[in-house]
C-alpha angles and dihedrals in degrees: 000000000000092000090051090047090053092046090052092048091051093046088051093052092046092052086049092060094044118108123225132220109196125187129221149145118266093186143277136293124241089268092048097260111156114243106208122207136200128199119203114201131186127194095258099070096269123135137171123193115203122192125198091228100099086343082270133182098232095175139013112183125186141151128266127218090285096047095255112143121222135166108251103188125078122238147107132300091225143006096274092079100047092052093047103045112002101185090182085266100184090332129156102241126205167026071193115005118214124011136337118194109250092343089274136116135162120231121180090344098306122108120226127199122210125188113280109228107151111060104290094344146070121253131198099342100317138279094323099030128159092286095064100055136080112250125206122253105226104164137022121180132179123192137085090334107027113205144178125202120200127187136203127184112209106199122219113284092021103156090350095300121137120236136030101272119201111201130187119191111193120193117196132177121194139188094265090065090253119149111201119190105191114190119194129177142180134184139200097217132018115292141147124260139184117159127180142152126257103202113159110218128207107166091192087065126277089259093053125114091212092080121193106284092094088061118115112231132191125185119184097217131122094195141033134193115253113219133206122241090283091055095250113135115258088215094253118123101208126199110250093214114117093009134101087255096068105113094153087118117036118279135179104247091224094057096080107007096107094042101132094178085088107066086209087069089048093052096050095031083236128339116352100138145116122249123209108236095158144342101250143009110281135211095236128043121261130197111274103172145342121212129187133185113209095192094056104022092232123132142154140204114221115212126179143145096248128109098222140054124196111208114199118180093198094258093154099056104112112184094260093105123080108200132199101292086052092250126133115250115226135178113301095018090125144010127225126205121191126189109207147109118301116289110264089012085148088070105033113064091188088068093058127253136298092192122133123189130193111280094032127101123222109219132183116162118179126180129196112206105198129199124193107188086225121178100166136043114280118267121197106240 
């Protein structure tokens, strides 16, 4: 009897530690196509919901220091919002994330034109980038590290890009409160690739009136890439020392976000720039940023294998969007941190290369190591 009781107790403990991946349907597209959703949950009150529309992180719920659980990513409660006013909320962006000057690039002597959708430039893959399509759910796994893998096949000529590109996006959540997003891609002919995730974070809660400008940010970068008035990098790598771009020591974002003495802040209406973390893609991950919200106690470290980090302080959120908590999103209500290649790398050889050839595998692996500051058991709010 004692052995049997011990076995049952052990089974119960193991079950409590197991994560879960639960399937559902988030909604339908305008032509009636169902949009699957998968929610990953661990035993510490952290959960991530991923929808097949844009392989997007639709929700990330986590406890604060008092154990109260809130959703800390901006987004919509249903498909209607994503279809009407996408905003890249939590989306996988590509085939080339960030901006391409004039939407043009040359590969092997041939010039390609992609759609212009950001002033005179292309942004996040074009007018119908990876954020505006339904991905296939190819794998869902429960266990100690629940995960979901989604796949999209971008055909040759899609948005003007050469080659058929097959992309896998895998989201996994472990018992250490780490959410990993792993992007991998292969091609059947030479092309260019730069994928990232565009999650908007407000660690006070996406419905909080506090916004994200009180968050404390640290970026371990010695340099950043200045931009022109259309937000295309000039090619310079400028030292952050003595500028509003110096986050080598922690700073409150709102402290300098409206400092118009630096023309770079005028161009971006705040921060919308790339920080130079390294000079190449690495095999292993390295620290990209630390974020802490003094109000809730929540925070995260962001790690990736990419050389650049685009930090966007939500400057263009203009009060026309109503989010999941039925609150209007305004400028500064969230921050975005995108590990990636430098913007316009396809046109600036000094930045490296975005080229992908047949037989190679593109990889961008990013991990959010969340901390809750939790002192009491989590309570669903």
